[in-house]
Amino acid sequence: MTNLLALLCNYPELMPQAEALAAQWSLPLLRERDVTAIDDVAFVLLISPDAMALQQTGRKAPGPILAEFTEGAVDHRRKFGGGKGQMIAKAVGIKAGVYPHVLDATAGLGKDSFVLATLGSAVTMIERSPIVHTLLSDGLQRAREYALQDPELLGVLQRMQLTAQDSREYLQSLTPEQFPDVIYLDPMFPERHKTADVKKEMAAFHSVVGKDDDADSLLPLALAHVNYRVVVKRPRKAPLLNNQVPSYQLEGKSSRYDIYTLKKLPERLNSE
């Protein structure tokens, strides 16, 4: 295995896009290859008409990793989820008449941001990894095209904004007038879940993107650039971020939310 990551494009009409990305990221570009037969690269970023996806190579590799908002678990949660009774809603402070503007400083594939936008909050997503940002941007674009037939979904997506930047630089650039109401942090952490599929997905992300080894430094920075609270999502038994004790915690079966409050959320906030 000589390379960790390459681009793979088997569609001539998409080759200009693939060539541009390969040049931008200084990555090898593979053409007309079967992903299961590739043995000289560990992962490929698949460029196809359907979606962009991160795919481990080889015969027994797990399925592709992509940002998806119109089907599967994320879409089911939008339509049939627990609404404002969900733990994430309580952690962020969303309730009737209170819709904080949330800065998701570790956006990843955007699943939690999508849930928060579904619940009525405007969400600014920051993602520093070019690979992950590309996957998330692709997922949002596909969702927008799908949402032309789904006004409710379109409304959710209009509350989501994505920026490619390091969150620390982004936070330091904010003036007090620009501070978000809530900052949400979900840094990557090894062995996050017990399900095999999620483990494989996270293992792939760790391999290609690297762990958030500097996550501890984000918490004090977030606390200095927010109006009301910082929410940190952690695996249930993980140590505290930056060893800082939260104001309180909400705990679920596999994860928990550490909430650091600066001041109480108002009774009405950003409601129409």
PDB file of C-alpha atoms in Angstrom:
ATOM      1  CA  MET A   1       0.000   0.000   0.000  1.00  0.00           C
ATOM      2  CA  THR A   2       1.846   3.100  -1.229  1.00  0.00           C
ATOM      3  CA  ASN A   3      -0.776   5.844  -0.879  1.00  0.00           C
ATOM      4  CA  LEU A   4      -3.386   6.610   1.755  1.00  0.00           C
ATOM      5  CA  LEU A   5      -5.783   8.511  -0.505  1.00  0.00           C
ATOM      6  CA  ALA A   6      -6.457   9.075  -4.193  1.00  0.00           C
ATOM      7  CA  LEU A   7      -9.326  10.355  -6.300  1.00  0.00           C
ATOM      8  CA  LEU A   8     -11.253   7.903  -8.462  1.00  0.00           C
ATOM      9  CA  CYS A   9     -13.375   8.977 -11.403  1.00  0.00           C
ATOM     10  CA  ASN A  10     -14.850   6.516 -13.890  1.00  0.00           C
ATOM     11  CA  TYR A  11     -17.003   9.087 -15.711  1.00  0.00           C
ATOM     12  CA  PRO A  12     -15.418  11.046 -18.601  1.00  0.00           C
ATOM     13  CA  GLU A  13     -17.899  13.929 -18.210  1.00  0.00           C
ATOM     14  CA  LEU A  14     -16.717  14.491 -14.610  1.00  0.00           C
ATOM     15  CA  MET A  15     -13.006  14.224 -15.383  1.00  0.00           C
ATOM     16  CA  PRO A  16     -12.377  18.026 -15.471  1.00  0.00           C
ATOM     17  CA  GLN A  17     -13.780  18.327 -11.931  1.00  0.00           C
ATOM     18  CA  ALA A  18     -11.711  15.338 -10.782  1.00  0.00           C
ATOM     19  CA  GLU A  19      -8.529  16.717 -12.375  1.00  0.00           C
ATOM     20  CA  ALA A  20      -9.067  20.105 -10.701  1.00  0.00           C
ATOM     21  CA  LEU A  21      -9.510  18.513  -7.252  1.00  0.00           C
ATOM     22  CA  ALA A  22      -6.503  16.228  -7.752  1.00  0.00           C
ATOM     23  CA  ALA A  23      -4.350  19.230  -8.627  1.00  0.00           C
ATOM     24  CA  GLN A  24      -5.740  21.307  -5.734  1.00  0.00           C
ATOM     25  CA  TRP A  25      -5.056  18.586  -3.163  1.00  0.00           C
ATOM     26  CA  SER A  26      -1.903  17.132  -4.802  1.00  0.00           C
ATOM     27  CA  LEU A  27      -3.486  13.674  -4.900  1.00  0.00           C
ATOM     28  CA  PRO A  28      -3.196  10.888  -7.487  1.00  0.00           C
ATOM     29  CA  LEU A  29      -6.145  10.589  -9.873  1.00  0.00           C
ATOM     30  CA  LEU A  30      -7.283   7.081 -10.830  1.00  0.00           C
ATOM     31  CA  ARG A  31      -9.437   6.447 -13.895  1.00  0.00           C
ATOM     32  CA  GLU A  32     -11.516   3.473 -14.972  1.00  0.00           C
ATOM     33  CA  ARG A  33     -10.728   1.386 -11.883  1.00  0.00           C
ATOM     34  CA  ASP A  34     -12.848  -1.047  -9.876  1.00  0.00           C
ATOM     35  CA  VAL A  35     -12.654   0.084  -6.243  1.00  0.00           C
ATOM     36  CA  THR A  36     -12.700  -3.513  -4.971  1.00  0.00           C
ATOM     37  CA  ALA A  37      -9.614  -4.348  -7.057  1.00  0.00           C
ATOM     38  CA  ILE A  38      -7.476  -1.387  -5.962  1.00  0.00           C
ATOM     39  CA  ASP A  39      -4.593  -2.514  -3.750  1.00  0.00           C
ATOM     40  CA  ASP A  40      -2.109   0.359  -3.965  1.00  0.00           C
ATOM     41  CA  VAL A  41      -4.292   2.998  -2.257  1.00  0.00           C
ATOM     42  CA  ALA A  42      -6.128   2.616   1.072  1.00  0.00           C
ATOM     43  CA  PHE A  43      -9.001   5.043   0.367  1.00  0.00           C
ATOM     44  CA  VAL A  44     -10.440   6.809  -2.665  1.00  0.00           C
ATOM     45  CA  LEU A  45     -12.648   9.834  -2.971  1.00  0.00           C
ATOM     46  CA  LEU A  46     -15.222   8.624  -5.476  1.00  0.00           C
ATOM     47  CA  ILE A  47     -16.500  11.198  -7.946  1.00  0.00           C
ATOM     48  CA  SER A  48     -19.700  10.042  -9.627  1.00  0.00           C
ATOM     49  CA  PRO A  49     -22.926  11.596 -10.978  1.00  0.00           C
ATOM     50  CA  ASP A  50     -24.815  10.333  -7.899  1.00  0.00           C
ATOM     51  CA  ALA A  51     -22.612  11.629  -5.084  1.00  0.00           C
ATOM     52  CA  MET A  52     -19.106  12.209  -3.832  1.00  0.00           C
ATOM     53  CA  ALA A  53     -18.080   9.568  -1.312  1.00  0.00           C
ATOM     54  CA  LEU A  54     -15.073   8.379   0.671  1.00  0.00           C
ATOM     55  CA  GLN A  55     -14.550   4.681   0.020  1.00  0.00           C
ATOM     56  CA  GLN A  56     -12.109   2.221   1.489  1.00  0.00           C
ATOM     57  CA  THR A  57     -10.574   0.004  -1.205  1.00  0.00           C
ATOM     58  CA  GLY A  58     -10.377  -3.756  -1.464  1.00  0.00           C
ATOM     59  CA  ARG A  59     -12.795  -6.661  -1.621  1.00  0.00           C
ATOM     60  CA  LYS A  60     -14.046  -6.624   1.979  1.00  0.00           C
ATOM     61  CA  ALA A  61     -14.149  -2.873   2.519  1.00  0.00           C
ATOM     62  CA  PRO A  62     -17.182  -1.299   4.248  1.00  0.00           C
ATOM     63  CA  GLY A  63     -19.588   0.833   2.242  1.00  0.00           C
ATOM     64  CA  PRO A  64     -18.985   4.416   1.110  1.00  0.00           C
ATOM     65  CA  ILE A  65     -19.084   7.382   3.498  1.00  0.00           C
ATOM     66  CA  LEU A  66     -21.049  10.377   2.261  1.00  0.00           C
ATOM     67  CA  ALA A  67     -23.173  13.252   3.519  1.00  0.00           C
ATOM     68  CA  GLU A  68     -26.839  12.294   3.131  1.00  0.00           C
ATOM     69  CA  PHE A  69     -29.889  14.362   4.102  1.00  0.00           C
ATOM     70  CA  THR A  70     -32.717  12.999   1.954  1.00  0.00           C
ATOM     71  CA  GLU A  71     -32.833   9.344   2.973  1.00  0.00           C
ATOM     72  CA  GLY A  72     -31.758   6.959   5.708  1.00  0.00           C
ATOM     73  CA  ALA A  73     -31.544   7.692   9.423  1.00  0.00           C
ATOM     74  CA  VAL A  74     -31.099  11.472   9.132  1.00  0.00           C
ATOM     75  CA  ASP A  75     -34.202  11.921   6.971  1.00  0.00           C
ATOM     76  CA  HIS A  76     -36.227   9.538   9.169  1.00  0.00           C
ATOM     77  CA  ARG A  77     -35.264  11.591  12.219  1.00  0.00           C
ATOM     78  CA  ARG A  78     -36.435  14.787  10.473  1.00  0.00           C
ATOM     79  CA  LYS A  79     -39.846  13.286   9.721  1.00  0.00           C
ATOM     80  CA  PHE A  80     -40.442  11.075  12.747  1.00  0.00           C
ATOM     81  CA  GLY A  81     -37.860  12.121  15.369  1.00  0.00           C
ATOM     82  CA  GLY A  82     -38.454  13.342  18.881  1.00  0.00           C
ATOM     83  CA  GLY A  83     -38.710  17.034  18.010  1.00  0.00           C
ATOM     84  CA  LYS A  84     -37.783  19.493  20.741  1.00  0.00           C
ATOM     85  CA  GLY A  85     -37.797  16.632  23.262  1.00  0.00           C
ATOM     86  CA  GLN A  86     -34.557  15.264  21.800  1.00  0.00           C
ATOM     87  CA  MET A  87     -31.513  15.466  24.042  1.00  0.00           C
ATOM     88  CA  ILE A  88     -29.624  17.617  21.527  1.00  0.00           C
ATOM     89  CA  ALA A  89     -32.482  20.156  21.541  1.00  0.00           C
ATOM     90  CA  LYS A  90     -32.403  20.343  25.344  1.00  0.00           C
ATOM     91  CA  ALA A  91     -28.618  20.673  25.342  1.00  0.00           C
ATOM     92  CA  VAL A  92     -28.663  23.563  22.858  1.00  0.00           C
ATOM     93  CA  GLY A  93     -31.731  25.155  24.491  1.00  0.00           C
ATOM     94  CA  ILE A  94     -34.197  24.922  21.620  1.00  0.00           C
ATOM     95  CA  LYS A  95     -37.832  25.146  22.718  1.00  0.00           C
ATOM     96  CA  ALA A  96     -40.998  26.910  21.563  1.00  0.00           C
ATOM     97  CA  GLY A  97     -40.086  30.531  20.843  1.00  0.00           C
ATOM     98  CA  VAL A  98     -36.358  29.957  21.465  1.00  0.00           C
ATOM     99  CA  TYR A  99     -34.257  29.147  18.395  1.00  0.00           C
ATOM    100  CA  PRO A 100     -30.613  30.002  19.134  1.00  0.00           C
ATOM    101  CA  HIS A 101     -28.229  30.703  16.287  1.00  0.00           C
ATOM    102  CA  VAL A 102     -25.785  27.791  16.553  1.00  0.00           C
ATOM    103  CA  LEU A 103     -22.190  27.681  15.377  1.00  0.00           C
ATOM    104  CA  ASP A 104     -21.245  24.041  14.750  1.00  0.00           C
ATOM    105  CA  ALA A 105     -17.469  24.380  14.975  1.00  0.00           C
ATOM    106  CA  THR A 106     -16.774  20.720  14.097  1.00  0.00           C
ATOM    107  CA  ALA A 107     -19.359  20.112  11.373  1.00  0.00           C
ATOM    108  CA  GLY A 108     -18.140  16.759  10.006  1.00  0.00           C
ATOM    109  CA  LEU A 109     -20.839  15.297   7.755  1.00  0.00           C
ATOM    110  CA  GLY A 110     -23.433  17.731   9.113  1.00  0.00           C
ATOM    111  CA  LYS A 111     -25.808  15.282  10.824  1.00  0.00           C
ATOM    112  CA  ASP A 112     -26.201  17.213  14.077  1.00  0.00           C
ATOM    113  CA  SER A 113     -26.360  20.560  12.251  1.00  0.00           C
ATOM    114  CA  PHE A 114     -29.179  19.169  10.122  1.00  0.00           C
ATOM    115  CA  VAL A 115     -31.100  18.066  13.235  1.00  0.00           C
ATOM    116  CA  LEU A 116     -30.692  21.528  14.791  1.00  0.00           C
ATOM    117  CA  ALA A 117     -31.836  23.228  11.581  1.00  0.00           C
ATOM    118  CA  THR A 118     -34.805  20.839  11.432  1.00  0.00           C
ATOM    119  CA  LEU A 119     -35.746  22.025  14.929  1.00  0.00           C
ATOM    120  CA  GLY A 120     -35.757  25.662  13.767  1.00  0.00           C
ATOM    121  CA  SER A 121     -32.289  27.037  14.554  1.00  0.00           C
ATOM    122  CA  ALA A 122     -30.045  28.749  12.046  1.00  0.00           C
ATOM    123  CA  VAL A 123     -26.732  26.868  11.952  1.00  0.00           C
ATOM    124  CA  THR A 124     -23.337  28.020  10.727  1.00  0.00           C
ATOM    125  CA  MET A 125     -21.150  24.980  10.020  1.00  0.00           C
ATOM    126  CA  ILE A 126     -17.359  25.212  10.085  1.00  0.00           C
ATOM    127  CA  GLU A 127     -15.256  22.376   8.649  1.00  0.00           C
ATOM    128  CA  ARG A 128     -11.500  22.630   8.198  1.00  0.00           C
ATOM    129  CA  SER A 129     -10.791  19.321   6.416  1.00  0.00           C
ATOM    130  CA  PRO A 130     -10.965  19.880   2.637  1.00  0.00           C
ATOM    131  CA  ILE A 131     -12.079  16.263   2.116  1.00  0.00           C
ATOM    132  CA  VAL A 132     -14.885  16.406   4.684  1.00  0.00           C
ATOM    133  CA  HIS A 133     -15.928  19.886   3.543  1.00  0.00           C
ATOM    134  CA  THR A 134     -16.216  18.583  -0.030  1.00  0.00           C
ATOM    135  CA  LEU A 135     -18.352  15.619   1.075  1.00  0.00           C
ATOM    136  CA  LEU A 136     -20.623  17.864   3.156  1.00  0.00           C
ATOM    137  CA  SER A 137     -20.916  20.489   0.437  1.00  0.00           C
ATOM    138  CA  ASP A 138     -21.849  17.764  -2.065  1.00  0.00           C
ATOM    139  CA  GLY A 139     -24.495  16.352   0.296  1.00  0.00           C
ATOM    140  CA  LEU A 140     -26.040  19.793   0.816  1.00  0.00           C
ATOM    141  CA  GLN A 141     -26.125  20.450  -2.938  1.00  0.00           C
ATOM    142  CA  ARG A 142     -27.859  17.130  -3.633  1.00  0.00           C
ATOM    143  CA  ALA A 143     -30.325  17.862  -0.840  1.00  0.00           C
ATOM    144  CA  ARG A 144     -31.101  21.306  -2.319  1.00  0.00           C
ATOM    145  CA  GLU A 145     -31.864  19.734  -5.681  1.00  0.00           C
ATOM    146  CA  TYR A 146     -34.127  17.167  -4.010  1.00  0.00           C
ATOM    147  CA  ALA A 147     -35.787  19.895  -1.914  1.00  0.00           C
ATOM    148  CA  LEU A 148     -37.231  21.567  -5.015  1.00  0.00           C
ATOM    149  CA  GLN A 149     -40.062  19.037  -4.499  1.00  0.00           C
ATOM    150  CA  ASP A 150     -40.029  19.306  -0.685  1.00  0.00           C
ATOM    151  CA  PRO A 151     -40.664  22.839   0.670  1.00  0.00           C
ATOM    152  CA  GLU A 152     -40.156  21.770   4.297  1.00  0.00           C
ATOM    153  CA  LEU A 153     -36.711  20.352   3.526  1.00  0.00           C
ATOM    154  CA  LEU A 154     -35.839  23.484   1.565  1.00  0.00           C
ATOM    155  CA  GLY A 155     -36.669  25.581   4.624  1.00  0.00           C
ATOM    156  CA  VAL A 156     -34.346  23.440   6.755  1.00  0.00           C
ATOM    157  CA  LEU A 157     -31.477  23.707   4.267  1.00  0.00           C
ATOM    158  CA  GLN A 158     -31.876  27.494   4.053  1.00  0.00           C
ATOM    159  CA  ARG A 159     -31.043  27.640   7.760  1.00  0.00           C
ATOM    160  CA  MET A 160     -27.693  25.875   7.143  1.00  0.00           C
ATOM    161  CA  GLN A 161     -24.561  27.740   6.045  1.00  0.00           C
ATOM    162  CA  LEU A 162     -21.199  26.039   5.447  1.00  0.00           C
ATOM    163  CA  THR A 163     -17.736  27.610   5.677  1.00  0.00           C
ATOM    164  CA  ALA A 164     -14.379  25.966   4.951  1.00  0.00           C
ATOM    165  CA  GLN A 165     -12.060  27.241   7.663  1.00  0.00           C
ATOM    166  CA  ASP A 166     -10.285  26.272  10.854  1.00  0.00           C
ATOM    167  CA  SER A 167     -12.739  26.998  13.679  1.00  0.00           C
ATOM    168  CA  ARG A 168     -10.107  28.640  15.838  1.00  0.00           C
ATOM    169  CA  GLU A 169      -9.321  31.187  13.120  1.00  0.00           C
ATOM    170  CA  TYR A 170     -13.039  31.704  12.476  1.00  0.00           C
ATOM    171  CA  LEU A 171     -13.812  32.317  16.162  1.00  0.00           C
ATOM    172  CA  GLN A 172     -10.911  34.722  16.584  1.00  0.00           C
ATOM    173  CA  SER A 173     -12.212  36.771  13.643  1.00  0.00           C
ATOM    174  CA  LEU A 174     -15.627  37.382  15.243  1.00  0.00           C
ATOM    175  CA  THR A 175     -16.586  40.720  16.772  1.00  0.00           C
ATOM    176  CA  PRO A 176     -18.914  40.628  19.822  1.00  0.00           C
ATOM    177  CA  GLU A 177     -21.815  41.627  17.552  1.00  0.00           C
ATOM    178  CA  GLN A 178     -21.165  38.483  15.489  1.00  0.00           C
ATOM    179  CA  PHE A 179     -21.016  36.005  18.379  1.00  0.00           C
ATOM    180  CA  PRO A 180     -23.365  33.022  17.951  1.00  0.00           C
ATOM    181  CA  ASP A 181     -25.886  32.258  20.681  1.00  0.00           C
ATOM    182  CA  VAL A 182     -24.577  28.708  21.114  1.00  0.00           C
ATOM    183  CA  ILE A 183     -21.372  26.981  20.002  1.00  0.00           C
ATOM    184  CA  TYR A 184     -21.613  23.239  19.413  1.00  0.00           C
ATOM    185  CA  LEU A 185     -18.493  21.057  19.568  1.00  0.00           C
ATOM    186  CA  ASP A 186     -18.326  17.393  18.614  1.00  0.00           C
ATOM    187  CA  PRO A 187     -14.616  16.677  18.132  1.00  0.00           C
ATOM    188  CA  MET A 188     -13.611  13.306  16.741  1.00  0.00           C
ATOM    189  CA  PHE A 189     -12.868  10.778  19.411  1.00  0.00           C
ATOM    190  CA  PRO A 190     -11.678   7.170  18.955  1.00  0.00           C
ATOM    191  CA  GLU A 191     -14.055   4.281  19.696  1.00  0.00           C
ATOM    192  CA  ARG A 192     -17.043   6.585  19.678  1.00  0.00           C
ATOM    193  CA  HIS A 193     -19.826   4.049  19.149  1.00  0.00           C
ATOM    194  CA  LYS A 194     -20.180   0.320  19.511  1.00  0.00           C
ATOM    195  CA  THR A 195     -21.998  -0.436  16.252  1.00  0.00           C
ATOM    196  CA  ALA A 196     -19.733  -2.000  13.651  1.00  0.00           C
ATOM    197  CA  ASP A 197     -20.799   0.286  10.784  1.00  0.00           C
ATOM    198  CA  VAL A 198     -20.193   3.500  12.708  1.00  0.00           C
ATOM    199  CA  LYS A 199     -16.876   2.162  13.954  1.00  0.00           C
ATOM    200  CA  LYS A 200     -15.813   1.545  10.352  1.00  0.00           C
ATOM    201  CA  GLU A 201     -16.962   4.999   9.309  1.00  0.00           C
ATOM    202  CA  MET A 202     -15.077   6.672  12.149  1.00  0.00           C
ATOM    203  CA  ALA A 203     -12.005   4.508  11.526  1.00  0.00           C
ATOM    204  CA  ALA A 204     -12.005   5.705   7.912  1.00  0.00           C
ATOM    205  CA  PHE A 205     -12.355   9.309   9.017  1.00  0.00           C
ATOM    206  CA  HIS A 206      -9.537   8.950  11.523  1.00  0.00           C
ATOM    207  CA  SER A 207      -7.327   7.419   8.839  1.00  0.00           C
ATOM    208  CA  VAL A 208      -7.944  10.068   6.206  1.00  0.00           C
ATOM    209  CA  VAL A 209      -8.711  13.195   8.222  1.00  0.00           C
ATOM    210  CA  GLY A 210      -6.794  12.559  11.431  1.00  0.00           C
ATOM    211  CA  LYS A 211      -8.105  12.955  14.967  1.00  0.00           C
ATOM    212  CA  ASP A 212      -8.951  16.350  16.466  1.00  0.00           C
ATOM    213  CA  ASP A 213      -5.835  16.356  18.631  1.00  0.00           C
ATOM    214  CA  ASP A 214      -6.169  20.095  19.233  1.00  0.00           C
ATOM    215  CA  ALA A 215      -9.819  19.913  20.357  1.00  0.00           C
ATOM    216  CA  ASP A 216      -8.986  20.930  23.940  1.00  0.00           C
ATOM    217  CA  SER A 217      -7.909  24.375  22.767  1.00  0.00           C
ATOM    218  CA  LEU A 218     -11.298  24.947  21.127  1.00  0.00           C
ATOM    219  CA  LEU A 219     -13.297  25.018  24.368  1.00  0.00           C
ATOM    220  CA  PRO A 220     -11.774  28.130  26.009  1.00  0.00           C
ATOM    221  CA  LEU A 221     -11.851  29.885  22.640  1.00  0.00           C
ATOM    222  CA  ALA A 222     -15.529  28.983  22.193  1.00  0.00           C
ATOM    223  CA  LEU A 223     -16.394  30.220  25.687  1.00  0.00           C
ATOM    224  CA  ALA A 224     -14.788  33.570  24.844  1.00  0.00           C
ATOM    225  CA  HIS A 225     -16.790  33.992  21.607  1.00  0.00           C
ATOM    226  CA  VAL A 226     -20.365  32.979  22.442  1.00  0.00           C
ATOM    227  CA  ASN A 227     -23.419  34.706  23.874  1.00  0.00           C
ATOM    228  CA  TYR A 228     -25.096  32.051  26.009  1.00  0.00           C
ATOM    229  CA  ARG A 229     -23.564  28.565  26.112  1.00  0.00           C
ATOM    230  CA  VAL A 230     -21.132  26.043  24.650  1.00  0.00           C
ATOM    231  CA  VAL A 231     -22.334  22.464  24.163  1.00  0.00           C
ATOM    232  CA  VAL A 232     -19.797  19.631  23.856  1.00  0.00           C
ATOM    233  CA  LYS A 233     -20.931  16.221  22.632  1.00  0.00           C
ATOM    234  CA  ARG A 234     -18.796  13.356  23.942  1.00  0.00           C
ATOM    235  CA  PRO A 235     -18.877   9.569  24.063  1.00  0.00           C
ATOM    236  CA  ARG A 236     -20.570   8.754  27.382  1.00  0.00           C
ATOM    237  CA  LYS A 237     -17.391   7.673  29.200  1.00  0.00           C
ATOM    238  CA  ALA A 238     -14.950  10.064  27.511  1.00  0.00           C
ATOM    239  CA  PRO A 239     -12.903  12.497  29.601  1.00  0.00           C
ATOM    240  CA  LEU A 240     -13.974  16.127  29.825  1.00  0.00           C
ATOM    241  CA  LEU A 241     -12.791  18.352  27.009  1.00  0.00           C
ATOM    242  CA  ASN A 242      -9.829  20.440  28.219  1.00  0.00           C
ATOM    243  CA  ASN A 243     -10.498  18.965  31.707  1.00  0.00           C
ATOM    244  CA  GLN A 244     -13.103  21.719  32.210  1.00  0.00           C
ATOM    245  CA  VAL A 245     -16.072  20.819  34.404  1.00  0.00           C
ATOM    246  CA  PRO A 246     -19.386  21.745  32.693  1.00  0.00           C
ATOM    247  CA  SER A 247     -22.300  23.593  34.299  1.00  0.00           C
ATOM    248  CA  TYR A 248     -24.347  20.426  33.852  1.00  0.00           C
ATOM    249  CA  GLN A 249     -24.579  17.284  31.714  1.00  0.00           C
ATOM    250  CA  LEU A 250     -27.226  15.369  29.794  1.00  0.00           C
ATOM    251  CA  GLU A 251     -26.408  11.688  29.418  1.00  0.00           C
ATOM    252  CA  GLY A 252     -27.722   9.123  26.927  1.00  0.00           C
ATOM    253  CA  LYS A 253     -26.909   5.485  26.262  1.00  0.00           C
ATOM    254  CA  SER A 254     -23.776   6.037  24.165  1.00  0.00           C
ATOM    255  CA  SER A 255     -23.078   9.759  24.341  1.00  0.00           C
ATOM    256  CA  ARG A 256     -23.493  12.748  26.600  1.00  0.00           C
ATOM    257  CA  TYR A 257     -23.703  16.533  26.307  1.00  0.00           C
ATOM    258  CA  ASP A 258     -21.531  18.726  28.511  1.00  0.00           C
ATOM    259  CA  ILE A 259     -23.152  22.167  28.752  1.00  0.00           C
ATOM    260  CA  TYR A 260     -21.114  25.235  29.700  1.00  0.00           C
ATOM    261  CA  THR A 261     -23.447  28.160  30.395  1.00  0.00           C
ATOM    262  CA  LEU A 262     -22.415  31.811  30.421  1.00  0.00           C
ATOM    263  CA  LYS A 263     -25.902  33.217  30.937  1.00  0.00           C
ATOM    264  CA  LYS A 264     -29.520  32.106  30.704  1.00  0.00           C
ATOM    265  CA  LEU A 265     -31.172  31.953  27.296  1.00  0.00           C
ATOM    266  CA  PRO A 266     -34.014  34.497  26.951  1.00  0.00           C
ATOM    267  CA  GLU A 267     -37.646  33.397  26.889  1.00  0.00           C
ATOM    268  CA  ARG A 268     -37.860  34.345  23.215  1.00  0.00           C
ATOM    269  CA  LEU A 269     -34.990  34.237  20.743  1.00  0.00           C
ATOM    270  CA  ASN A 270     -34.968  34.424  16.930  1.00  0.00           C
ATOM    271  CA  SER A 271     -38.608  33.295  16.753  1.00  0.00           C
ATOM    272  CA  GLU A 272     -40.786  34.453  13.899  1.00  0.00           C
TER     273      GLU A 272
END
